[in-house]
Amino acid sequence: MASSSSLPSHELETQLDKIRCNMDSGVASQKAQAVLLNALESTLAQQATARTPVAYFAALFTTLDGAIKREATLSEASLSEGAILPATLYLLAVVIPSVPTTVLRSQLNPLLDTLVPLFPALVPHPAPLSHLITIFASVFPHLEAAQFSTPRLRQSFVSILELALDSRQKVRRKAQDALKEILGTPPTPM
């Protein structure tokens, strides 16, 4: 059975500290993640919102949804290393393990509606694809048995299953690890 919060807040804070120090990184993806995190934390501070896993999740999900809506079709530019979409997916993958089960369950449909359609567009882009796989591997263990009948959830599982046979070793390994996590944590009964 999934706990109400898998990753303690201090562990999340440690991970976020590692990201924050990349503001001057020469690696575009690391810099984009740090800049986005800084912007989100500035927004949370302006709104006098505590920097909790739920607050990060809400801000990142809103950012992701906005980025997707701005890009009617996901282009190479929107998926490049320094772009907002991959940075948002990375930060979501970091934050989601700390989000309480009740929040993940209540936000399942909006999450699926936003994330599942990304699979086809991300297939040629291993890094954001890996972040997306990580997000789903973190969400699945928190779900109840009844939620597994959701078509989009099944579609995401099939996508991960297909990626477990991908020719790229890192993508294949990430998908296989996700499947081990998903299958190793059966859903809670209704």
CSV table of C-alpha atoms in Angstrom, one decimal:
chain,number,residue,atom,x,y,z
A,1,MET,CA,0.0,0.0,0.0
A,2,ALA,CA,1.3,3.4,-0.9
A,3,SER,CA,2.0,5.8,1.9
A,4,SER,CA,0.5,9.2,2.0
A,5,SER,CA,3.9,10.8,1.1
A,6,SER,CA,6.7,8.5,-0.2
A,7,LEU,CA,9.6,10.9,-0.1
A,8,PRO,CA,10.2,13.0,3.0
A,9,SER,CA,10.2,16.8,2.5
A,10,HIS,CA,13.9,17.0,3.6
A,11,GLU,CA,14.9,14.6,0.8
A,12,LEU,CA,12.9,16.7,-1.7
A,13,GLU,CA,14.6,19.8,-0.4
A,14,THR,CA,18.0,18.2,-0.8
A,15,GLN,CA,17.2,17.3,-4.4
A,16,LEU,CA,15.9,20.9,-5.1
A,17,ASP,CA,19.0,22.4,-3.6
A,18,LYS,CA,21.1,20.4,-6.1
A,19,ILE,CA,19.0,21.9,-8.9
A,20,ARG,CA,19.1,25.5,-7.5
A,21,CYS,CA,22.9,25.6,-7.7
A,22,ASN,CA,22.8,25.1,-11.5
A,23,MET,CA,21.7,28.7,-12.3
A,24,ASP,CA,25.0,29.3,-14.0
A,25,SER,CA,25.4,25.9,-15.5
A,26,GLY,CA,26.8,25.6,-19.0
A,27,VAL,CA,24.4,22.7,-19.6
A,28,ALA,CA,21.2,24.1,-21.1
A,29,SER,CA,18.9,21.5,-19.5
A,30,GLN,CA,20.3,22.0,-16.0
A,31,LYS,CA,20.2,25.8,-16.3
A,32,ALA,CA,16.6,25.7,-17.6
A,33,GLN,CA,15.6,23.5,-14.6
A,34,ALA,CA,17.2,25.9,-12.1
A,35,VAL,CA,15.8,29.0,-13.7
A,36,LEU,CA,12.3,27.4,-13.8
A,37,LEU,CA,12.6,26.3,-10.1
A,38,ASN,CA,13.7,29.8,-9.2
A,39,ALA,CA,10.8,31.4,-11.0
A,40,LEU,CA,8.3,29.0,-9.4
A,41,GLU,CA,9.8,29.7,-5.9
A,42,SER,CA,9.6,33.4,-6.5
A,43,THR,CA,5.9,33.1,-7.5
A,44,LEU,CA,5.2,31.0,-4.4
A,45,ALA,CA,6.9,33.6,-2.2
A,46,GLN,CA,4.9,36.5,-3.9
A,47,GLN,CA,1.7,34.6,-3.2
A,48,ALA,CA,2.8,33.9,0.4
A,49,THR,CA,2.5,30.1,-0.3
A,50,ALA,CA,4.6,27.7,1.6
A,51,ARG,CA,7.0,25.7,-0.5
A,52,THR,CA,5.4,22.3,0.1
A,53,PRO,CA,5.4,19.3,-2.3
A,54,VAL,CA,1.7,20.1,-3.1
A,55,ALA,CA,2.5,23.7,-3.9
A,56,TYR,CA,5.4,22.7,-6.2
A,57,PHE,CA,3.2,20.1,-7.9
A,58,ALA,CA,0.4,22.6,-8.5
A,59,ALA,CA,2.8,25.2,-9.9
A,60,LEU,CA,4.6,22.8,-12.1
A,61,PHE,CA,1.4,21.2,-13.4
A,62,THR,CA,0.0,24.7,-14.2
A,63,THR,CA,3.3,25.5,-16.0
A,64,LEU,CA,3.3,22.3,-17.9
A,65,ASP,CA,-0.3,22.8,-19.0
A,66,GLY,CA,0.4,26.3,-20.1
A,67,ALA,CA,3.5,25.3,-22.0
A,68,ILE,CA,1.6,22.6,-23.9
A,69,LYS,CA,-1.3,25.0,-24.7
A,70,ARG,CA,1.1,27.6,-26.0
A,71,GLU,CA,2.6,25.0,-28.3
A,72,ALA,CA,-0.3,23.8,-30.5
A,73,THR,CA,2.1,21.2,-31.8
A,74,LEU,CA,5.2,20.2,-29.9
A,75,SER,CA,8.2,21.3,-32.1
A,76,GLU,CA,11.9,20.5,-31.9
A,77,ALA,CA,12.3,23.9,-30.3
A,78,SER,CA,9.8,23.3,-27.5
A,79,LEU,CA,11.5,19.9,-26.7
A,80,SER,CA,15.1,21.1,-27.0
A,81,GLU,CA,17.5,20.8,-24.0
A,82,GLY,CA,17.0,24.3,-22.6
A,83,ALA,CA,13.2,24.5,-23.2
A,84,ILE,CA,10.5,24.9,-20.6
A,85,LEU,CA,8.7,21.6,-21.3
A,86,PRO,CA,11.6,19.2,-20.6
A,87,ALA,CA,12.6,21.3,-17.6
A,88,THR,CA,9.0,21.1,-16.2
A,89,LEU,CA,8.8,17.4,-16.8
A,90,TYR,CA,12.1,16.9,-15.0
A,91,LEU,CA,11.0,19.0,-12.0
A,92,LEU,CA,7.6,17.1,-11.9
A,93,ALA,CA,9.6,13.8,-11.8
A,94,VAL,CA,11.5,15.1,-8.8
A,95,VAL,CA,8.5,16.5,-6.9
A,96,ILE,CA,5.8,13.9,-7.5
A,97,PRO,CA,7.3,11.2,-5.2
A,98,SER,CA,6.7,13.7,-2.3
A,99,VAL,CA,3.1,14.6,-3.2
A,100,PRO,CA,0.6,12.9,-0.9
A,101,THR,CA,-1.4,10.0,-2.3
A,102,THR,CA,-4.7,11.8,-1.8
A,103,VAL,CA,-3.6,14.7,-4.1
A,104,LEU,CA,-2.3,12.3,-6.8
A,105,ARG,CA,-5.5,10.4,-6.7
A,106,SER,CA,-7.7,13.5,-6.9
A,107,GLN,CA,-5.6,15.0,-9.8
A,108,LEU,CA,-5.4,11.7,-11.8
A,109,ASN,CA,-7.7,12.7,-14.6
A,110,PRO,CA,-6.1,16.1,-15.3
A,111,LEU,CA,-2.7,14.5,-15.0
A,112,LEU,CA,-3.6,11.8,-17.5
A,113,ASP,CA,-5.3,14.3,-19.9
A,114,THR,CA,-2.1,16.4,-19.9
A,115,LEU,CA,0.6,13.8,-19.8
A,116,VAL,CA,-0.5,10.7,-21.8
A,117,PRO,CA,-0.7,12.6,-25.1
A,118,LEU,CA,2.9,13.6,-24.7
A,119,PHE,CA,4.2,10.0,-25.2
A,120,PRO,CA,4.2,10.1,-29.1
A,121,ALA,CA,5.8,13.6,-29.3
A,122,LEU,CA,8.5,12.7,-26.8
A,123,VAL,CA,9.6,9.3,-28.4
A,124,PRO,CA,12.4,11.0,-30.4
A,125,HIS,CA,13.6,12.9,-27.3
A,126,PRO,CA,15.1,10.5,-24.7
A,127,ALA,CA,15.6,12.9,-21.8
A,128,PRO,CA,12.1,14.3,-21.5
A,129,LEU,CA,10.7,10.9,-22.4
A,130,SER,CA,12.6,9.4,-19.4
A,131,HIS,CA,11.2,12.2,-17.2
A,132,LEU,CA,7.7,11.3,-18.3
A,133,ILE,CA,8.3,7.6,-17.6
A,134,THR,CA,9.6,8.5,-14.1
A,135,ILE,CA,6.4,10.5,-13.4
A,136,PHE,CA,4.2,7.6,-14.3
A,137,ALA,CA,6.3,5.2,-12.3
A,138,SER,CA,5.8,7.5,-9.3
A,139,VAL,CA,2.1,7.9,-9.8
A,140,PHE,CA,1.0,4.3,-10.4
A,141,PRO,CA,1.8,3.0,-6.9
A,142,HIS,CA,-0.5,5.6,-5.3
A,143,LEU,CA,-3.6,4.5,-7.2
A,144,GLU,CA,-6.5,2.4,-6.2
A,145,ALA,CA,-7.6,-0.7,-8.2
A,146,ALA,CA,-10.7,1.1,-9.6
A,147,GLN,CA,-8.5,3.8,-11.1
A,148,PHE,CA,-6.8,1.2,-13.3
A,149,SER,CA,-9.9,1.0,-15.5
A,150,THR,CA,-9.2,4.6,-16.8
A,151,PRO,CA,-8.5,4.3,-20.5
A,152,ARG,CA,-5.7,6.9,-20.4
A,153,LEU,CA,-4.0,5.2,-17.5
A,154,ARG,CA,-4.1,1.9,-19.5
A,155,GLN,CA,-2.8,3.8,-22.5
A,156,SER,CA,0.2,5.2,-20.4
A,157,PHE,CA,1.0,1.7,-19.2
A,158,VAL,CA,1.0,0.3,-22.8
A,159,SER,CA,3.3,3.2,-23.8
A,160,ILE,CA,5.7,2.3,-21.1
A,161,LEU,CA,5.5,-1.4,-22.0
A,162,GLU,CA,6.3,-0.6,-25.6
A,163,LEU,CA,9.3,1.6,-24.5
A,164,ALA,CA,10.6,-1.4,-22.5
A,165,LEU,CA,11.6,-2.7,-26.0
A,166,ASP,CA,13.1,0.6,-27.3
A,167,SER,CA,16.4,0.3,-29.1
A,168,ARG,CA,17.9,3.1,-27.0
A,169,GLN,CA,19.4,1.6,-23.9
A,170,LYS,CA,18.7,4.4,-21.4
A,171,VAL,CA,15.0,4.7,-22.5
A,172,ARG,CA,14.6,0.9,-22.5
A,173,ARG,CA,16.2,0.7,-19.0
A,174,LYS,CA,14.0,3.6,-17.6
A,175,ALA,CA,10.9,1.9,-18.9
A,176,GLN,CA,11.9,-1.5,-17.6
A,177,ASP,CA,12.6,0.0,-14.2
A,178,ALA,CA,9.3,1.8,-14.2
A,179,LEU,CA,7.5,-1.5,-15.0
A,180,LYS,CA,9.3,-3.2,-12.1
A,181,GLU,CA,8.1,-0.4,-9.8
A,182,ILE,CA,4.6,-0.5,-11.2
A,183,LEU,CA,4.2,-4.2,-11.1
A,184,GLY,CA,6.0,-4.6,-7.8
A,185,THR,CA,3.5,-2.3,-6.1
A,186,PRO,CA,-0.1,-3.7,-6.5
A,187,PRO,CA,-3.0,-1.2,-6.3
A,188,THR,CA,-4.8,-0.8,-3.0
A,189,PRO,CA,-8.2,-2.4,-2.9
A,190,MET,CA,-11.3,-0.3,-3.1
